[in-house]
PDB file of C-alpha atoms in Angstrom:
ATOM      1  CA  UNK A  22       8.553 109.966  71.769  1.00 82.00           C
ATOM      2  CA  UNK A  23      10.924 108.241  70.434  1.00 86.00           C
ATOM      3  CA  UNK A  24      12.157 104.259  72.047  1.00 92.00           C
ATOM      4  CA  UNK A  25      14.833 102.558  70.912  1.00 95.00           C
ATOM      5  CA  UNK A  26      15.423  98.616  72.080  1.00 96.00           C
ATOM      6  CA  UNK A  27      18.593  96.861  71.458  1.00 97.00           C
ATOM      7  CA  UNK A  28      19.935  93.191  71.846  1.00 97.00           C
ATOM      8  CA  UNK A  29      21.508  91.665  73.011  1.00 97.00           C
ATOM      9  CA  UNK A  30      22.736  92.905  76.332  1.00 96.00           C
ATOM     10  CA  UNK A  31      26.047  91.083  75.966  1.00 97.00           C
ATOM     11  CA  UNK A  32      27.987  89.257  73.278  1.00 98.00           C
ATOM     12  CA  UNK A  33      30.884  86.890  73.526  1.00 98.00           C
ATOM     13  CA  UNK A  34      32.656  85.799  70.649  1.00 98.00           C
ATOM     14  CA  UNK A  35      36.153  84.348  69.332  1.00 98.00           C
ATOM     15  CA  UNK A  36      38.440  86.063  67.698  1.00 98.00           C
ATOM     16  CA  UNK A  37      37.594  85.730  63.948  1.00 97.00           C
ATOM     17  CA  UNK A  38      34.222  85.573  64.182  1.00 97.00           C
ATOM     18  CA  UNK A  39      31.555  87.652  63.572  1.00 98.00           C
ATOM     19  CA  UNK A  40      29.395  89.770  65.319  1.00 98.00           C
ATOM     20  CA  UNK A  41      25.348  90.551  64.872  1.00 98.00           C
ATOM     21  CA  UNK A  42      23.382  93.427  67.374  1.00 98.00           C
ATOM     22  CA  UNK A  43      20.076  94.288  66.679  1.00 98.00           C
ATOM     23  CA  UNK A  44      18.054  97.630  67.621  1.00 98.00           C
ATOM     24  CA  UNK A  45      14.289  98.599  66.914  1.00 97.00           C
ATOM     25  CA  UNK A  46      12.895 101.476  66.779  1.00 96.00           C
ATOM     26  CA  UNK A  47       9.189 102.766  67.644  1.00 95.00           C
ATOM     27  CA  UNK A  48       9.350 106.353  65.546  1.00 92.00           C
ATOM     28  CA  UNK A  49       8.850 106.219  61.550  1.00 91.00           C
ATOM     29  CA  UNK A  50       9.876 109.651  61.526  1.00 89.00           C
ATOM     30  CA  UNK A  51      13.140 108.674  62.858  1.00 91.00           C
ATOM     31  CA  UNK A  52      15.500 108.956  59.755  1.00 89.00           C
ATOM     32  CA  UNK A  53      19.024 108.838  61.279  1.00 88.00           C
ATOM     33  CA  UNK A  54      20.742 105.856  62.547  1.00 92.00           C
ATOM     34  CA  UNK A  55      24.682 106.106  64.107  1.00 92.00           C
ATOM     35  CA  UNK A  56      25.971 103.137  66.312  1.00 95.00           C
ATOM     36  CA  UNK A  57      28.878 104.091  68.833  1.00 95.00           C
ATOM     37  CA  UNK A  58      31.571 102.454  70.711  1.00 96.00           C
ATOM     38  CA  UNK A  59      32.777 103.316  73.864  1.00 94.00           C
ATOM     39  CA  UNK A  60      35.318 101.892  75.566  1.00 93.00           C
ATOM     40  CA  UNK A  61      36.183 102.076  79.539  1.00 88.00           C
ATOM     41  CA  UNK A  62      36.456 105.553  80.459  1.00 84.00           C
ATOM     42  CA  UNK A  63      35.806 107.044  77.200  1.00 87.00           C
ATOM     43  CA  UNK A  64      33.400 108.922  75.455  1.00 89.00           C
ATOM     44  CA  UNK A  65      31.196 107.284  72.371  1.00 92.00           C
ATOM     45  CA  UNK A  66      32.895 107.431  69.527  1.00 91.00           C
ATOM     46  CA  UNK A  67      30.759 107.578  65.997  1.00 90.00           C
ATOM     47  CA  UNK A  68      31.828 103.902  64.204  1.00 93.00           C
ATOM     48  CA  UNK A  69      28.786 104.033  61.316  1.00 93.00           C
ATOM     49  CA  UNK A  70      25.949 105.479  60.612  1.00 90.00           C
ATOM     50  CA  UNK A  71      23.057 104.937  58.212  1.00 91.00           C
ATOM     51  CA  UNK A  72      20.304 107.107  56.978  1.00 87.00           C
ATOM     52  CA  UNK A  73      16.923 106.338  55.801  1.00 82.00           C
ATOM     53  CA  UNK A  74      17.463 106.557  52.068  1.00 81.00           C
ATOM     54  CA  UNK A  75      19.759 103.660  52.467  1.00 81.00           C
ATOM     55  CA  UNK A  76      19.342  99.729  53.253  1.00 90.00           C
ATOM     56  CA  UNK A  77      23.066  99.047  53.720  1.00 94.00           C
ATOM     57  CA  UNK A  78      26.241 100.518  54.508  1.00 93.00           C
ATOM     58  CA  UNK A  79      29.692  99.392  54.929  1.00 95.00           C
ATOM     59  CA  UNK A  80      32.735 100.357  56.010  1.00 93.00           C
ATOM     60  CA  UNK A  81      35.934  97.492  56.150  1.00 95.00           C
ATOM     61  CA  UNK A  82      35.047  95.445  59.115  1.00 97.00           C
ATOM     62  CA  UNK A  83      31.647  97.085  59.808  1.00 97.00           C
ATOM     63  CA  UNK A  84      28.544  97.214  58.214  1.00 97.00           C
ATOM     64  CA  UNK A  85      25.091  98.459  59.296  1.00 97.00           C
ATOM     65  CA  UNK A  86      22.020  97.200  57.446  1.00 96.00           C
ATOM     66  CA  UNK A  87      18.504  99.446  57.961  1.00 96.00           C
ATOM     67  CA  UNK A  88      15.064  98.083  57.247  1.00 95.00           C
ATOM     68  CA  UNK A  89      12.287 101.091  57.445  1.00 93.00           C
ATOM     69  CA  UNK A  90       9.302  98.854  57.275  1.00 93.00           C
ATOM     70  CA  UNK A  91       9.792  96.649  60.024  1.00 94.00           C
ATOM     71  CA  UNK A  92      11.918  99.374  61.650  1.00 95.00           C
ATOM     72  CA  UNK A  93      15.035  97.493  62.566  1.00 95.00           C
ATOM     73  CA  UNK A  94      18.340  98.148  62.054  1.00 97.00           C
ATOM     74  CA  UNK A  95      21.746  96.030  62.770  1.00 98.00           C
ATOM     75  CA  UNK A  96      25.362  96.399  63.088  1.00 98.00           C
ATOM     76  CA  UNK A  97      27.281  93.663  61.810  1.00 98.00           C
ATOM     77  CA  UNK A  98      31.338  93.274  62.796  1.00 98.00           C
ATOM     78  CA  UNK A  99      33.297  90.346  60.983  1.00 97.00           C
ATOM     79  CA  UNK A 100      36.437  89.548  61.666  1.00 98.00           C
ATOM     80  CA  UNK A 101      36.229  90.401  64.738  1.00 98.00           C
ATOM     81  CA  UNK A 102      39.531  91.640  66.621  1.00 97.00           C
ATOM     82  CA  UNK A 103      40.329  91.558  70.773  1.00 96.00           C
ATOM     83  CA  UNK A 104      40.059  95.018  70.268  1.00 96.00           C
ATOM     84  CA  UNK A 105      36.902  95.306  69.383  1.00 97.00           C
ATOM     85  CA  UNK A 106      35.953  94.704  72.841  1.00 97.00           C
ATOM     86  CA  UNK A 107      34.072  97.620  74.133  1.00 97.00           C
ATOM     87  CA  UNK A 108      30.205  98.526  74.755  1.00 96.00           C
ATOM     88  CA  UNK A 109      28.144  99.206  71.264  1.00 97.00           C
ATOM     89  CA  UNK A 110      25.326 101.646  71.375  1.00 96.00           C
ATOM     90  CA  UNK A 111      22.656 102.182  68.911  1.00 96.00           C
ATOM     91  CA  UNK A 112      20.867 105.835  68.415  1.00 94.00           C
ATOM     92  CA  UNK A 113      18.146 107.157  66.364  1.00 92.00           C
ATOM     93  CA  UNK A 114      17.132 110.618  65.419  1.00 87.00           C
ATOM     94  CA  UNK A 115      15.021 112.942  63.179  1.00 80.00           C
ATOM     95  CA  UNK A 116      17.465 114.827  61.431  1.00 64.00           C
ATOM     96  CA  UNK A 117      16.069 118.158  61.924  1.00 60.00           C
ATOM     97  CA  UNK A 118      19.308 119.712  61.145  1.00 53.00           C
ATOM     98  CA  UNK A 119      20.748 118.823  64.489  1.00 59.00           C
ATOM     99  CA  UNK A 120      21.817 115.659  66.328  1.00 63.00           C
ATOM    100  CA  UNK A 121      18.970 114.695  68.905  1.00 77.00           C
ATOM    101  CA  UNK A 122      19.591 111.083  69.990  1.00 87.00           C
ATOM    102  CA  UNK A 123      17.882 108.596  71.602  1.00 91.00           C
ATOM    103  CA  UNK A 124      20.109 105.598  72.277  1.00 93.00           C
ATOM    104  CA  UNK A 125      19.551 101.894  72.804  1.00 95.00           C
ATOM    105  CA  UNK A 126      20.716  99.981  75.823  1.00 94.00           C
ATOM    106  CA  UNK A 127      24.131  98.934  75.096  1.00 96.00           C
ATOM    107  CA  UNK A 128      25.323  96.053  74.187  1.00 97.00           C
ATOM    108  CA  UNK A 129      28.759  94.900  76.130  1.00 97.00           C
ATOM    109  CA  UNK A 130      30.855  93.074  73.160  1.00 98.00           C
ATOM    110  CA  UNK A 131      33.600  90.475  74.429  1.00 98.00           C
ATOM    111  CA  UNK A 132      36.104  89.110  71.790  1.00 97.00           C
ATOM    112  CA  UNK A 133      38.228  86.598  73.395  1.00 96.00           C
ATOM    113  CA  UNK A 134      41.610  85.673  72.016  1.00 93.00           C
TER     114      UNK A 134
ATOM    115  CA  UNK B  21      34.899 116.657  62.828  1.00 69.00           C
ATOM    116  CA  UNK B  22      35.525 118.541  66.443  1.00 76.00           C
ATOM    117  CA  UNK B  23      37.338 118.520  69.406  1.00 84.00           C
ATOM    118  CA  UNK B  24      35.735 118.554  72.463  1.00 90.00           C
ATOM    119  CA  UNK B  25      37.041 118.660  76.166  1.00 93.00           C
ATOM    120  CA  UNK B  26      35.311 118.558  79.036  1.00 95.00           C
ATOM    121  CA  UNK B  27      36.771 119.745  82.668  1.00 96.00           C
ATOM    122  CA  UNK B  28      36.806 117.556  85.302  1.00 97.00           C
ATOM    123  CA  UNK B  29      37.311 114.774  83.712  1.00 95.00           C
ATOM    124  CA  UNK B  30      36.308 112.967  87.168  1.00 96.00           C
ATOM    125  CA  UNK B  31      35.110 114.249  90.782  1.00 97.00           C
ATOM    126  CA  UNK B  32      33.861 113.151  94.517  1.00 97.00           C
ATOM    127  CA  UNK B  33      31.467 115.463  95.784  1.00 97.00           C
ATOM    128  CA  UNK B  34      29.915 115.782  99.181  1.00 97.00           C
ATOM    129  CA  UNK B  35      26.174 115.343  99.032  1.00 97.00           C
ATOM    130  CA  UNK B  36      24.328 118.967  99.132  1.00 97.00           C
ATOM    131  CA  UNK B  37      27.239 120.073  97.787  1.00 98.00           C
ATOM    132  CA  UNK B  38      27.439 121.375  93.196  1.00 98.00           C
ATOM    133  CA  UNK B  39      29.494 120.766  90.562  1.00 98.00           C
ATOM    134  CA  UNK B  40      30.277 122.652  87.376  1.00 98.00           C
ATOM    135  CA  UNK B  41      31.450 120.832  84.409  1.00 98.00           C
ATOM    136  CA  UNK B  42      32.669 122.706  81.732  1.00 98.00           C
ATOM    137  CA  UNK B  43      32.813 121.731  77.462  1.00 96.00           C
ATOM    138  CA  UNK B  44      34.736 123.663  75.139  1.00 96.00           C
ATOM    139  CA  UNK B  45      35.052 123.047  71.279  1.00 92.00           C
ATOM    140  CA  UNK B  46      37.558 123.586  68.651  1.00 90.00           C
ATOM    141  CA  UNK B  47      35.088 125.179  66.640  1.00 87.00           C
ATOM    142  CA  UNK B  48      31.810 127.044  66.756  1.00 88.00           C
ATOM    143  CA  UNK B  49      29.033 125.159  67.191  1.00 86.00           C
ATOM    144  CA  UNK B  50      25.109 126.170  67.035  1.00 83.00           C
ATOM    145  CA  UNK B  51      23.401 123.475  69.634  1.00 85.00           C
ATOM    146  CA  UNK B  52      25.753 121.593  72.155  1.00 91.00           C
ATOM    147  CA  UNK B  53      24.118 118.768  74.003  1.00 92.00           C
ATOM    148  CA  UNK B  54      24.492 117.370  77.747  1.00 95.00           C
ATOM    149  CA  UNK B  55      23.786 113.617  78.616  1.00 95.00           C
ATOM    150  CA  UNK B  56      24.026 111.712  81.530  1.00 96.00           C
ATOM    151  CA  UNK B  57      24.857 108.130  81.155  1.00 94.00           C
ATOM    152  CA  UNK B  58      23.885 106.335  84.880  1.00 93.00           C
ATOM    153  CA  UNK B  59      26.697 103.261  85.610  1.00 88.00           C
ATOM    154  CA  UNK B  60      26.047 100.397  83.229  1.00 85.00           C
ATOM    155  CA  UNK B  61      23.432 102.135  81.786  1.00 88.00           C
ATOM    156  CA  UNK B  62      22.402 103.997  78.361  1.00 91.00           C
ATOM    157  CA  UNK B  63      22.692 107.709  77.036  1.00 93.00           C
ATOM    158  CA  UNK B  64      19.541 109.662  78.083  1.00 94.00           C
ATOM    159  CA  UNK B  65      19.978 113.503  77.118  1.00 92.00           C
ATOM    160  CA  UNK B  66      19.397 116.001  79.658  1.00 95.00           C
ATOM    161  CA  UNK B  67      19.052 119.225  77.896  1.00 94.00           C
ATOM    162  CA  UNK B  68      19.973 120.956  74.088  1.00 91.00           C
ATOM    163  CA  UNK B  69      21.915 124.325  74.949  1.00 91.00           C
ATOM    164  CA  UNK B  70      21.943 127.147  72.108  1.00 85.00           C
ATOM    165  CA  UNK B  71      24.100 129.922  72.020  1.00 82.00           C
ATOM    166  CA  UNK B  72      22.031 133.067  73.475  1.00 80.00           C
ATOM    167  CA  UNK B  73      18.829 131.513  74.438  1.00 81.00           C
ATOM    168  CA  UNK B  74      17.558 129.194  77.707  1.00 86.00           C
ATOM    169  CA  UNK B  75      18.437 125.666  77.149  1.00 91.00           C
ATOM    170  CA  UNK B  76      15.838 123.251  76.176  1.00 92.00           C
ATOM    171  CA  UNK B  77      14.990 120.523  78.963  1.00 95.00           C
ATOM    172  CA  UNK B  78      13.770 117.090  78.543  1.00 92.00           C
ATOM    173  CA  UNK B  79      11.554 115.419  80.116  1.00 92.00           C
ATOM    174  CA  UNK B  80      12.566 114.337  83.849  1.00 94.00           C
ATOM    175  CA  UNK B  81      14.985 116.887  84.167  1.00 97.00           C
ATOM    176  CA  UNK B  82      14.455 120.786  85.467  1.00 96.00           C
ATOM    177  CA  UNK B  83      16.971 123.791  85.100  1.00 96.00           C
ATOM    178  CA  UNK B  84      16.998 124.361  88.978  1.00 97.00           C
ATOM    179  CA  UNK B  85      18.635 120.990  89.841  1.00 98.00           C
ATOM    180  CA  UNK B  86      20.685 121.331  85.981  1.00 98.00           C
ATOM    181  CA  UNK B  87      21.747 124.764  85.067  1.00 97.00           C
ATOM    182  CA  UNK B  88      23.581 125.212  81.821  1.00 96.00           C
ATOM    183  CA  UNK B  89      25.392 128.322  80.473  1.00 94.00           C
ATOM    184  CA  UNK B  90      26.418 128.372  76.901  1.00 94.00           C
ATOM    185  CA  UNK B  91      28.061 132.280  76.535  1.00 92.00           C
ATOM    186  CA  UNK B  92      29.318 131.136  73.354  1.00 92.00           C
ATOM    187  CA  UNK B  93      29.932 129.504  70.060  1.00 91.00           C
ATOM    188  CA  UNK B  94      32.421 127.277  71.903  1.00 93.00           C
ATOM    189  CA  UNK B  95      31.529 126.861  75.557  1.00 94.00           C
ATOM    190  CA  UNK B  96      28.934 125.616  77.308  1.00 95.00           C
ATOM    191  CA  UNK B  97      28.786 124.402  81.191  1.00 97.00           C
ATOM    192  CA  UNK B  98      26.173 122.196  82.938  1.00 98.00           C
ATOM    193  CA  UNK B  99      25.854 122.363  87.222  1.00 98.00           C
ATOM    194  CA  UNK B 100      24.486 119.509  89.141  1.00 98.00           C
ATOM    195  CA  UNK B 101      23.239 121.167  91.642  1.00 98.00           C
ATOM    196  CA  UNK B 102      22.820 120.221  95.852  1.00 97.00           C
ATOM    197  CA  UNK B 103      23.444 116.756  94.480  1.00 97.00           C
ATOM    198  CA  UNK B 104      22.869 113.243  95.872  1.00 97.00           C
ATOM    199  CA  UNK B 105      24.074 109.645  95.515  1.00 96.00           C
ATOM    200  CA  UNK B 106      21.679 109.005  92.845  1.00 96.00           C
ATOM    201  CA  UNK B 107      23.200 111.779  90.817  1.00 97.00           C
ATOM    202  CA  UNK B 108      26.618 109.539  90.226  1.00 97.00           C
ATOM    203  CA  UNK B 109      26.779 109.299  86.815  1.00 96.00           C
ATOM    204  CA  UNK B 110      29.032 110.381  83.866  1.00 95.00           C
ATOM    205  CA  UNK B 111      28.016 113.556  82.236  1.00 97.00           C
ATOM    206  CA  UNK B 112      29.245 114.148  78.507  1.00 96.00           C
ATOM    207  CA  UNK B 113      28.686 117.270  76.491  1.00 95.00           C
ATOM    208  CA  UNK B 114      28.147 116.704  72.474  1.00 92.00           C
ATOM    209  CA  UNK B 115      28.079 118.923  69.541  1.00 87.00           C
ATOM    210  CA  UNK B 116      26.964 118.430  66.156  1.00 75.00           C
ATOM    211  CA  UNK B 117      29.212 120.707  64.191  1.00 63.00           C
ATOM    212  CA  UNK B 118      27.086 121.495  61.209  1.00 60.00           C
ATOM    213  CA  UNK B 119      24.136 121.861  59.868  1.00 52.00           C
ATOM    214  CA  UNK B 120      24.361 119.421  56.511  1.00 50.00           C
ATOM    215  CA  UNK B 121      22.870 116.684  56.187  1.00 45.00           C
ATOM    216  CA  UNK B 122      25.798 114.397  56.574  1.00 51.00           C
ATOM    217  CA  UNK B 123      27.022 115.967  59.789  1.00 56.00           C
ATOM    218  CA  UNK B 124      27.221 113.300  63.068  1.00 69.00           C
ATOM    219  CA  UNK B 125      27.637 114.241  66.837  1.00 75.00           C
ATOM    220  CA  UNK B 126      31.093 114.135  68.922  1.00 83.00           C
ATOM    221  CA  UNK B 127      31.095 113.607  72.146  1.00 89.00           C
ATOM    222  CA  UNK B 128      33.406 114.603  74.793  1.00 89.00           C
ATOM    223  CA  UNK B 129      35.043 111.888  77.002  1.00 91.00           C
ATOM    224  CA  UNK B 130      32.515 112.916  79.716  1.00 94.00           C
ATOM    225  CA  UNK B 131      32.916 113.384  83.426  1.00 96.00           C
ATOM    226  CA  UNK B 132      32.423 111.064  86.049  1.00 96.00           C
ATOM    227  CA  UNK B 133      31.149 112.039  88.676  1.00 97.00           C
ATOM    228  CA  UNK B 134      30.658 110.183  92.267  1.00 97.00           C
ATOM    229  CA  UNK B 135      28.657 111.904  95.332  1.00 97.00           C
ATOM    230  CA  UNK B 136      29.135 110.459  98.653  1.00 97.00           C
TER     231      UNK B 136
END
């Protein structure tokens, strides 16, 4: 099945700068790529996601960048704000027609003022 | 997108003792998904529930100690059953609301659970 690694486990940064976590991947079937947030006491909430007929996607702040060969994929945050504070998860799927996920570890993402 | 809420939002159990935890969406759904995310850890899934039909269990996880109901479009409820420390965890139920290709999954905002 599927396995999905992510790093790194935490992440401090100032306010302003930006922001690089990586996940791999061990399924080429795997076609489907969302990363999440999820704050304290919350569920993960969708920020970006990227399928496999794209390299790169962006959205403001956030971008996610996908490379099928080497099966990687990264979520990259400038700018980045206190509030961005929060643990990032990585997923993969095979989009079958419905939303199967396997998720990464987590990474815990401290922005300090 | 969809709403989802999920009852309790947080409980302490007894050990030996089961809890039901109920999801219900604003909108009909075909699969609804339960997931169990242990403290500090990751997402693992613990079962896909369709409407009408047994739910589909991964690996490491058996309908006996996690029954799941889904009686319709909307509802679904998972039971942690005769439970023990080790099942503290938060529990969230997702959905994936359509079938196109550019539909995501929402999740709930889970319930944690503790078992003393």
């Amino acid at each position: 099945g599927e396995n999905v690694e992510q790093h790194p486990s935490t992440l401090s940064v100032q306010e302003g700068d930006s922001a690089v976590i990586k996940c791999t991947y061990s399924d080429s079937a795997s076609n489907y790529f969302p990363w999440y947030k999820q704050e304290l006491g919350k569920g993960p909430q969708l920020i970006i996601d990227i399928r496999s007929n794209v390299g790169e996607k962006k959205d403001q702040r956030i971008a996610v960048t996908l490379n099928k060969t080497a099966k990687h994929f990264s979520l990259h945050i400038t700018e980045t704000q206190p509030e961005d504070s929060a643990v990032y998860f990585c997923a993969a799927s095979m989009d079958t027609g419905f939303q199967k996920l396997v998720f990464g570890t987590g990474t815990r993402l401290l922005v300090s003022p | 997108s969809a709403v989802i809420s999920q009852k309790p939002s947080r409980d302490i159990c007894q050990r030996g003792t089961s809890l039901t935890i109920q999801c219900q969406v604003d909108s009909q759904v075909t699969m609804m998904f339960w997931y169990r995310q242990q403290p500090g850890q990751s997402l693992t899934l613990i079962a896909t529930a369709n409407q009408g039909s047994e739910a589909t269990y991964e690996s490491g996880f058996v309908i006996d100690k996690f029954p799941i109901s889904r009686p319709n479009l909307t509802f679904s409820t998972l039971t942690v059953s005769n439970m023990s420390p080790e099942d503290s965890s938060i529990y969230l139920c997702s959905v994936d609301p359509g079938q196109s290709y550019d539909t995501e999954a929402f999740f709930g905002q889970g319930t944690r659970l503790t078992v003393v």
